[in-house]
PDB file of N, CA, C and O in Angstrom:
ATOM      1  N   UNK A   1       1.286  -0.869   0.037  1.00  0.00           N
ATOM      2  CA  UNK A   1       0.026   0.102   0.130  1.00  0.00           C
ATOM      3  C   UNK A   1       0.611   1.108  -0.074  1.00  0.00           C
ATOM      4  O   UNK A   1       2.019   1.679   0.859  1.00  0.00           O
ATOM      5  N   UNK A   2       0.277   2.255  -0.568  1.00  0.00           N
ATOM      6  CA  UNK A   2       0.952   3.405  -0.674  1.00  0.00           C
ATOM      7  C   UNK A   2       0.376   4.681  -0.288  1.00  0.00           C
ATOM      8  O   UNK A   2      -1.224   4.822  -0.594  1.00  0.00           O
ATOM      9  N   UNK A   3       1.032   5.537   0.626  1.00  0.00           N
ATOM     10  CA  UNK A   3      -0.108   6.409   1.005  1.00  0.00           C
ATOM     11  C   UNK A   3       0.822   7.439   1.211  1.00  0.00           C
ATOM     12  O   UNK A   3       2.265   7.741   1.385  1.00  0.00           O
ATOM     13  N   UNK A   4       0.368   8.676   0.210  1.00  0.00           N
ATOM     14  CA  UNK A   4       0.864   9.848  -0.207  1.00  0.00           C
ATOM     15  C   UNK A   4       0.376  11.110   0.995  1.00  0.00           C
ATOM     16  O   UNK A   4      -0.350  11.779   1.108  1.00  0.00           O
ATOM     17  N   UNK A   5       1.414  11.675   2.119  1.00  0.00           N
ATOM     18  CA  UNK A   5       0.796  12.673   2.484  1.00  0.00           C
ATOM     19  C   UNK A   5       1.657  13.771   2.222  1.00  0.00           C
ATOM     20  O   UNK A   5       2.637  13.957   1.424  1.00  0.00           O
ATOM     21  N   UNK A   6       0.678  14.968   2.312  1.00  0.00           N
ATOM     22  CA  UNK A   6       0.664  16.191   1.956  1.00  0.00           C
ATOM     23  C   UNK A   6       0.951  17.452   2.654  1.00  0.00           C
ATOM     24  O   UNK A   6      -0.424  17.526   3.644  1.00  0.00           O
ATOM     25  N   UNK A   7       1.796  17.959   3.386  1.00  0.00           N
ATOM     26  CA  UNK A   7       1.687  18.499   4.777  1.00  0.00           C
ATOM     27  C   UNK A   7       2.440  19.870   4.548  1.00  0.00           C
ATOM     28  O   UNK A   7       2.896  19.629   3.850  1.00  0.00           O
ATOM     29  N   UNK A   8       2.165  20.748   5.651  1.00  0.00           N
ATOM     30  CA  UNK A   8       2.902  22.113   5.686  1.00  0.00           C
ATOM     31  C   UNK A   8       4.223  22.010   6.865  1.00  0.00           C
ATOM     32  O   UNK A   8       3.703  21.180   7.397  1.00  0.00           O
ATOM     33  N   UNK A   9       4.914  22.390   6.920  1.00  0.00           N
ATOM     34  CA  UNK A   9       5.872  23.032   8.041  1.00  0.00           C
ATOM     35  C   UNK A   9       5.686  22.753   9.491  1.00  0.00           C
ATOM     36  O   UNK A   9       5.400  21.908  10.265  1.00  0.00           O
ATOM     37  N   UNK A  10       3.883  23.344   9.923  1.00  0.00           N
ATOM     38  CA  UNK A  10       3.240  23.301  10.871  1.00  0.00           C
ATOM     39  C   UNK A  10       2.700  22.312  11.450  1.00  0.00           C
ATOM     40  O   UNK A  10       2.524  21.947  12.561  1.00  0.00           O
ATOM     41  N   UNK A  11       2.731  21.559  10.205  1.00  0.00           N
ATOM     42  CA  UNK A  11       1.891  19.778  10.767  1.00  0.00           C
ATOM     43  C   UNK A  11       3.350  18.864  10.504  1.00  0.00           C
ATOM     44  O   UNK A  11       2.818  17.897  10.698  1.00  0.00           O
ATOM     45  N   UNK A  12       3.887  19.222  10.604  1.00  0.00           N
ATOM     46  CA  UNK A  12       5.841  17.789  10.409  1.00  0.00           C
ATOM     47  C   UNK A  12       5.048  16.992  12.224  1.00  0.00           C
ATOM     48  O   UNK A  12       5.398  15.654  12.370  1.00  0.00           O
ATOM     49  N   UNK A  13       4.792  18.240  13.156  1.00  0.00           N
ATOM     50  CA  UNK A  13       4.174  16.744  14.329  1.00  0.00           C
ATOM     51  C   UNK A  13       3.453  15.947  14.531  1.00  0.00           C
ATOM     52  O   UNK A  13       3.449  14.600  14.821  1.00  0.00           O
ATOM     53  N   UNK A  14       2.642  16.394  13.452  1.00  0.00           N
ATOM     54  CA  UNK A  14       1.337  15.448  12.944  1.00  0.00           C
ATOM     55  C   UNK A  14       1.780  14.065  12.431  1.00  0.00           C
ATOM     56  O   UNK A  14       1.582  12.941  12.630  1.00  0.00           O
ATOM     57  N   UNK A  15       2.509  14.412  11.203  1.00  0.00           N
ATOM     58  CA  UNK A  15       3.237  13.813  10.536  1.00  0.00           C
ATOM     59  C   UNK A  15       3.464  12.628  11.453  1.00  0.00           C
ATOM     60  O   UNK A  15       3.880  11.140  11.347  1.00  0.00           O
ATOM     61  N   UNK A  16       4.286  12.872  12.519  1.00  0.00           N
ATOM     62  CA  UNK A  16       5.171  12.183  13.090  1.00  0.00           C
ATOM     63  C   UNK A  16       5.216  10.941  13.652  1.00  0.00           C
ATOM     64  O   UNK A  16       4.767  10.297  14.435  1.00  0.00           O
ATOM     65  N   UNK A  17       3.975  12.155  14.529  1.00  0.00           N
ATOM     66  CA  UNK A  17       3.165  10.928  15.220  1.00  0.00           C
ATOM     67  C   UNK A  17       2.542   9.945  14.906  1.00  0.00           C
ATOM     68  O   UNK A  17       2.195   8.819  14.930  1.00  0.00           O
ATOM     69  N   UNK A  18       1.784  10.432  13.763  1.00  0.00           N
ATOM     70  CA  UNK A  18       0.969   9.491  12.530  1.00  0.00           C
ATOM     71  C   UNK A  18       2.116   8.052  12.378  1.00  0.00           C
ATOM     72  O   UNK A  18       1.597   7.445  12.271  1.00  0.00           O
ATOM     73  N   UNK A  19       3.300   8.692  11.925  1.00  0.00           N
ATOM     74  CA  UNK A  19       3.906   7.736  11.538  1.00  0.00           C
ATOM     75  C   UNK A  19       4.278   6.201  12.927  1.00  0.00           C
ATOM     76  O   UNK A  19       4.867   5.737  12.736  1.00  0.00           O
ATOM     77  N   UNK A  20       4.379   7.341  13.564  1.00  0.00           N
ATOM     78  CA  UNK A  20       5.024   6.864  15.169  1.00  0.00           C
ATOM     79  C   UNK A  20       3.493   5.458  15.671  1.00  0.00           C
ATOM     80  O   UNK A  20       4.162   4.489  15.202  1.00  0.00           O
ATOM     81  N   UNK A  21       2.102   5.936  15.419  1.00  0.00           N
ATOM     82  CA  UNK A  21       1.275   5.327  15.742  1.00  0.00           C
ATOM     83  C   UNK A  21       1.158   4.173  14.773  1.00  0.00           C
ATOM     84  O   UNK A  21       0.737   2.786  14.328  1.00  0.00           O
ATOM     85  N   UNK A  22       1.339   4.090  13.419  1.00  0.00           N
ATOM     86  CA  UNK A  22       1.444   3.507  12.417  1.00  0.00           C
ATOM     87  C   UNK A  22       2.822   2.287  12.430  1.00  0.00           C
ATOM     88  O   UNK A  22       2.082   0.878  12.525  1.00  0.00           O
ATOM     89  N   UNK A  23       3.442   2.256  13.315  1.00  0.00           N
ATOM     90  CA  UNK A  23       4.761   1.168  13.399  1.00  0.00           C
ATOM     91  C   UNK A  23       4.047   0.702  14.348  1.00  0.00           C
ATOM     92  O   UNK A  23       4.441  -0.585  14.572  1.00  0.00           O
ATOM     93  N   UNK A  24       3.582   1.767  15.536  1.00  0.00           N
ATOM     94  CA  UNK A  24       3.323   0.933  16.969  1.00  0.00           C
ATOM     95  C   UNK A  24       1.941  -0.576  16.048  1.00  0.00           C
ATOM     96  O   UNK A  24       1.875  -1.484  16.627  1.00  0.00           O
ATOM     97  N   UNK A  25       0.955   0.386  15.568  1.00  0.00           N
ATOM     98  CA  UNK A  25      -0.323  -0.739  15.010  1.00  0.00           C
ATOM     99  C   UNK A  25       0.864  -2.186  14.208  1.00  0.00           C
ATOM    100  O   UNK A  25       0.083  -3.449  14.517  1.00  0.00           O
ATOM    101  N   UNK A  26       1.490  -1.929  13.690  1.00  0.00           N
ATOM    102  CA  UNK A  26       2.138  -2.633  12.007  1.00  0.00           C
ATOM    103  C   UNK A  26       2.672  -4.055  13.618  1.00  0.00           C
ATOM    104  O   UNK A  26       2.781  -4.789  13.558  1.00  0.00           O
ATOM    105  N   UNK A  27       3.549  -3.283  14.924  1.00  0.00           N
ATOM    106  CA  UNK A  27       4.053  -4.123  15.640  1.00  0.00           C
ATOM    107  C   UNK A  27       3.057  -4.973  16.572  1.00  0.00           C
ATOM    108  O   UNK A  27       3.044  -6.060  16.864  1.00  0.00           O
ATOM    109  N   UNK A  28       1.737  -4.304  16.837  1.00  0.00           N
ATOM    110  CA  UNK A  28       0.558  -4.639  17.176  1.00  0.00           C
ATOM    111  C   UNK A  28       0.127  -5.870  16.838  1.00  0.00           C
ATOM    112  O   UNK A  28      -0.374  -7.059  17.153  1.00  0.00           O
ATOM    113  N   UNK A  29       0.015  -5.968  15.442  1.00  0.00           N
ATOM    114  CA  UNK A  29      -0.818  -6.816  14.750  1.00  0.00           C
ATOM    115  C   UNK A  29       0.135  -7.972  14.759  1.00  0.00           C
ATOM    116  O   UNK A  29      -0.216  -9.285  14.259  1.00  0.00           O
ATOM    117  N   UNK A  30       1.714  -7.683  14.323  1.00  0.00           N
ATOM    118  CA  UNK A  30       2.134  -8.870  14.199  1.00  0.00           C
ATOM    119  C   UNK A  30       2.727  -9.583  15.551  1.00  0.00           C
ATOM    120  O   UNK A  30       2.707 -11.036  15.642  1.00  0.00           O
ATOM    121  N   UNK A  31       2.153  -9.161  17.383  1.00  0.00           N
ATOM    122  CA  UNK A  31       2.259  -9.786  17.763  1.00  0.00           C
ATOM    123  C   UNK A  31       1.203 -10.662  18.404  1.00  0.00           C
ATOM    124  O   UNK A  31       1.015 -11.860  18.462  1.00  0.00           O
ATOM    125  N   UNK A  32      -0.190 -10.080  17.940  1.00  0.00           N
ATOM    126  CA  UNK A  32      -1.172 -10.786  17.635  1.00  0.00           C
ATOM    127  C   UNK A  32      -1.294 -11.989  16.825  1.00  0.00           C
ATOM    128  O   UNK A  32      -1.762 -12.990  17.292  1.00  0.00           O
ATOM    129  N   UNK A  33      -0.606 -12.030  15.760  1.00  0.00           N
ATOM    130  CA  UNK A  33      -0.307 -12.575  14.841  1.00  0.00           C
ATOM    131  C   UNK A  33       0.211 -14.052  14.998  1.00  0.00           C
ATOM    132  O   UNK A  33       0.082 -15.324  15.242  1.00  0.00           O
ATOM    133  N   UNK A  34       1.020 -13.835  15.811  1.00  0.00           N
ATOM    134  CA  UNK A  34       2.364 -14.517  16.262  1.00  0.00           C
ATOM    135  C   UNK A  34       1.347 -15.263  17.537  1.00  0.00           C
ATOM    136  O   UNK A  34       1.776 -16.393  18.050  1.00  0.00           O
ATOM    137  N   UNK A  35       0.877 -14.465  18.501  1.00  0.00           N
ATOM    138  CA  UNK A  35       0.153 -15.191  20.099  1.00  0.00           C
ATOM    139  C   UNK A  35      -0.990 -16.193  19.318  1.00  0.00           C
ATOM    140  O   UNK A  35      -1.059 -17.326  19.397  1.00  0.00           O
ATOM    141  N   UNK A  36      -1.969 -16.090  18.053  1.00  0.00           N
ATOM    142  CA  UNK A  36      -2.978 -16.576  17.724  1.00  0.00           C
ATOM    143  C   UNK A  36      -2.591 -18.134  16.571  1.00  0.00           C
ATOM    144  O   UNK A  36      -2.858 -18.907  16.969  1.00  0.00           O
ATOM    145  N   UNK A  37      -1.299 -17.456  15.978  1.00  0.00           N
ATOM    146  CA  UNK A  37      -0.465 -18.488  15.749  1.00  0.00           C
ATOM    147  C   UNK A  37      -0.096 -19.901  16.653  1.00  0.00           C
ATOM    148  O   UNK A  37      -0.297 -20.836  16.830  1.00  0.00           O
ATOM    149  N   UNK A  38       0.561 -19.046  17.317  1.00  0.00           N
ATOM    150  CA  UNK A  38       0.840 -20.497  18.687  1.00  0.00           C
ATOM    151  C   UNK A  38      -0.306 -21.085  19.587  1.00  0.00           C
ATOM    152  O   UNK A  38      -0.085 -21.802  19.942  1.00  0.00           O
ATOM    153  N   UNK A  39      -1.042 -20.381  19.535  1.00  0.00           N
ATOM    154  CA  UNK A  39      -2.258 -20.488  20.936  1.00  0.00           C
ATOM    155  C   UNK A  39      -3.351 -21.059  20.288  1.00  0.00           C
ATOM    156  O   UNK A  39      -4.416 -21.464  20.560  1.00  0.00           O
ATOM    157  N   UNK A  40      -3.698 -20.394  18.866  1.00  0.00           N
ATOM    158  CA  UNK A  40      -4.850 -20.942  17.929  1.00  0.00           C
ATOM    159  C   UNK A  40      -6.028 -19.407  18.926  1.00  0.00           C
ATOM    160  O   UNK A  40      -5.777 -18.946  19.803  1.00  0.00           O
ATOM    161  N   UNK A  41      -7.271 -19.706  18.585  1.00  0.00           N
ATOM    162  CA  UNK A  41      -8.505 -18.966  19.020  1.00  0.00           C
ATOM    163  C   UNK A  41      -9.524 -19.994  18.481  1.00  0.00           C
ATOM    164  O   UNK A  41     -10.340 -20.580  17.981  1.00  0.00           O
ATOM    165  N   UNK A  42      -9.617 -19.829  20.179  1.00  0.00           N
ATOM    166  CA  UNK A  42     -10.736 -21.641  19.815  1.00  0.00           C
ATOM    167  C   UNK A  42     -12.298 -20.568  19.907  1.00  0.00           C
ATOM    168  O   UNK A  42     -12.581 -19.804  20.089  1.00  0.00           O
ATOM    169  N   UNK A  43     -13.108 -22.032  19.231  1.00  0.00           N
ATOM    170  CA  UNK A  43     -14.433 -21.256  19.257  1.00  0.00           C
ATOM    171  C   UNK A  43     -14.944 -20.625  20.127  1.00  0.00           C
ATOM    172  O   UNK A  43     -16.153 -19.375  20.343  1.00  0.00           O
ATOM    173  N   UNK A  44     -15.042 -21.305  21.450  1.00  0.00           N
ATOM    174  CA  UNK A  44     -15.905 -20.693  22.897  1.00  0.00           C
ATOM    175  C   UNK A  44     -15.274 -19.520  22.743  1.00  0.00           C
ATOM    176  O   UNK A  44     -15.939 -18.537  23.267  1.00  0.00           O
ATOM    177  N   UNK A  45     -13.969 -18.830  22.891  1.00  0.00           N
ATOM    178  CA  UNK A  45     -13.991 -17.452  22.868  1.00  0.00           C
ATOM    179  C   UNK A  45     -13.955 -16.853  21.755  1.00  0.00           C
ATOM    180  O   UNK A  45     -14.755 -15.853  22.063  1.00  0.00           O
ATOM    181  N   UNK A  46     -14.254 -17.500  20.503  1.00  0.00           N
ATOM    182  CA  UNK A  46     -14.532 -16.585  19.496  1.00  0.00           C
ATOM    183  C   UNK A  46     -16.482 -16.419  20.036  1.00  0.00           C
ATOM    184  O   UNK A  46     -16.757 -15.225  19.895  1.00  0.00           O
ATOM    185  N   UNK A  47     -16.904 -17.455  20.754  1.00  0.00           N
ATOM    186  CA  UNK A  47     -18.124 -17.066  20.922  1.00  0.00           C
ATOM    187  C   UNK A  47     -18.468 -15.924  22.381  1.00  0.00           C
ATOM    188  O   UNK A  47     -19.420 -14.856  21.607  1.00  0.00           O
ATOM    189  N   UNK A  48     -17.664 -15.887  22.921  1.00  0.00           N
ATOM    190  CA  UNK A  48     -17.235 -14.996  24.232  1.00  0.00           C
ATOM    191  C   UNK A  48     -17.425 -13.368  23.669  1.00  0.00           C
ATOM    192  O   UNK A  48     -17.874 -12.697  23.713  1.00  0.00           O
ATOM    193  N   UNK A  49     -16.401 -13.289  22.656  1.00  0.00           N
ATOM    194  CA  UNK A  49     -15.924 -12.253  22.030  1.00  0.00           C
ATOM    195  C   UNK A  49     -17.024 -11.301  21.266  1.00  0.00           C
ATOM    196  O   UNK A  49     -17.454 -10.094  21.235  1.00  0.00           O
ATOM    197  N   UNK A  50     -18.020 -12.497  20.689  1.00  0.00           N
ATOM    198  CA  UNK A  50     -19.397 -11.994  19.229  1.00  0.00           C
ATOM    199  C   UNK A  50     -20.199 -11.218  20.990  1.00  0.00           C
ATOM    200  O   UNK A  50     -21.123 -11.187  20.744  1.00  0.00           O
ATOM    201  N   UNK A  51     -20.592 -12.678  21.733  1.00  0.00           N
ATOM    202  CA  UNK A  51     -21.357 -12.109  23.171  1.00  0.00           C
ATOM    203  C   UNK A  51     -21.091 -10.769  23.568  1.00  0.00           C
ATOM    204  O   UNK A  51     -22.009 -10.025  23.976  1.00  0.00           O
ATOM    205  N   UNK A  52     -19.524 -10.944  24.036  1.00  0.00           N
ATOM    206  CA  UNK A  52     -19.542  -9.112  24.238  1.00  0.00           C
ATOM    207  C   UNK A  52     -19.687  -8.254  23.680  1.00  0.00           C
ATOM    208  O   UNK A  52     -19.995  -6.785  24.114  1.00  0.00           O
ATOM    209  N   UNK A  53     -19.449  -8.163  22.378  1.00  0.00           N
ATOM    210  CA  UNK A  53     -19.802  -6.860  21.694  1.00  0.00           C
ATOM    211  C   UNK A  53     -21.442  -7.236  20.959  1.00  0.00           C
ATOM    212  O   UNK A  53     -21.662  -5.527  21.672  1.00  0.00           O
ATOM    213  N   UNK A  54     -21.995  -8.319  21.179  1.00  0.00           N
ATOM    214  CA  UNK A  54     -23.302  -7.863  21.163  1.00  0.00           C
ATOM    215  C   UNK A  54     -24.124  -6.817  22.649  1.00  0.00           C
ATOM    216  O   UNK A  54     -24.763  -6.277  22.224  1.00  0.00           O
ATOM    217  N   UNK A  55     -23.200  -7.041  23.417  1.00  0.00           N
ATOM    218  CA  UNK A  55     -23.896  -7.111  24.557  1.00  0.00           C
ATOM    219  C   UNK A  55     -23.430  -5.538  25.008  1.00  0.00           C
ATOM    220  O   UNK A  55     -24.027  -4.328  25.741  1.00  0.00           O
ATOM    221  N   UNK A  56     -21.834  -4.962  24.342  1.00  0.00           N
ATOM    222  CA  UNK A  56     -21.799  -3.335  24.509  1.00  0.00           C
ATOM    223  C   UNK A  56     -21.877  -2.567  23.625  1.00  0.00           C
ATOM    224  O   UNK A  56     -21.676  -1.531  23.615  1.00  0.00           O
ATOM    225  N   UNK A  57     -22.235  -3.087  22.434  1.00  0.00           N
ATOM    226  CA  UNK A  57     -22.212  -2.437  21.008  1.00  0.00           C
ATOM    227  C   UNK A  57     -23.511  -2.148  21.253  1.00  0.00           C
ATOM    228  O   UNK A  57     -24.840  -3.038  21.122  1.00  0.00           O
ATOM    229  N   UNK A  58     -24.159  -0.745  20.278  1.00  0.00           N
ATOM    230  CA  UNK A  58     -25.642  -0.806  20.167  1.00  0.00           C
ATOM    231  C   UNK A  58     -25.814  -1.636  19.065  1.00  0.00           C
ATOM    232  O   UNK A  58     -25.022  -1.998  18.406  1.00  0.00           O
ATOM    233  N   UNK A  59     -27.246  -1.844  18.843  1.00  0.00           N
ATOM    234  CA  UNK A  59     -27.555  -3.090  17.893  1.00  0.00           C
ATOM    235  C   UNK A  59     -27.504  -2.357  16.122  1.00  0.00           C
ATOM    236  O   UNK A  59     -27.376  -0.819  16.421  1.00  0.00           O
ATOM    237  N   UNK A  60     -26.758  -3.103  15.530  1.00  0.00           N
ATOM    238  CA  UNK A  60     -26.354  -2.946  14.093  1.00  0.00           C
ATOM    239  C   UNK A  60     -28.207  -2.175  13.452  1.00  0.00           C
ATOM    240  O   UNK A  60     -28.646  -3.293  13.909  1.00  0.00           O
ATOM    241  N   UNK A  61     -28.261  -1.262  12.692  1.00  0.00           N
ATOM    242  CA  UNK A  61     -29.800  -1.415  11.698  1.00  0.00           C
ATOM    243  C   UNK A  61     -30.161  -2.345  10.627  1.00  0.00           C
ATOM    244  O   UNK A  61     -28.840  -3.056   9.774  1.00  0.00           O
ATOM    245  N   UNK A  62     -30.681  -3.102  10.503  1.00  0.00           N
ATOM    246  CA  UNK A  62     -31.193  -4.126   9.994  1.00  0.00           C
ATOM    247  C   UNK A  62     -30.752  -4.059   8.274  1.00  0.00           C
ATOM    248  O   UNK A  62     -31.526  -2.815   7.936  1.00  0.00           O
ATOM    249  N   UNK A  63     -30.793  -4.478   7.465  1.00  0.00           N
ATOM    250  CA  UNK A  63     -30.658  -3.927   6.186  1.00  0.00           C
ATOM    251  C   UNK A  63     -31.538  -4.675   4.640  1.00  0.00           C
ATOM    252  O   UNK A  63     -32.049  -5.911   5.567  1.00  0.00           O
TER     253      UNK A  63
END
């Protein structure tokens, strides 16, 4: 993927923050992928995740 950023001198810090957060995101995805590969994602855990999302998220409108 390629992202072109257009920014002014005043926005340099915003760019640095974005790049830092993007690098952290990539690192977290790699860690989570490794954990899931090592331990798997049990179907019972998937059910619990779905239930907690249902309980704590507003209902989605039906289409």
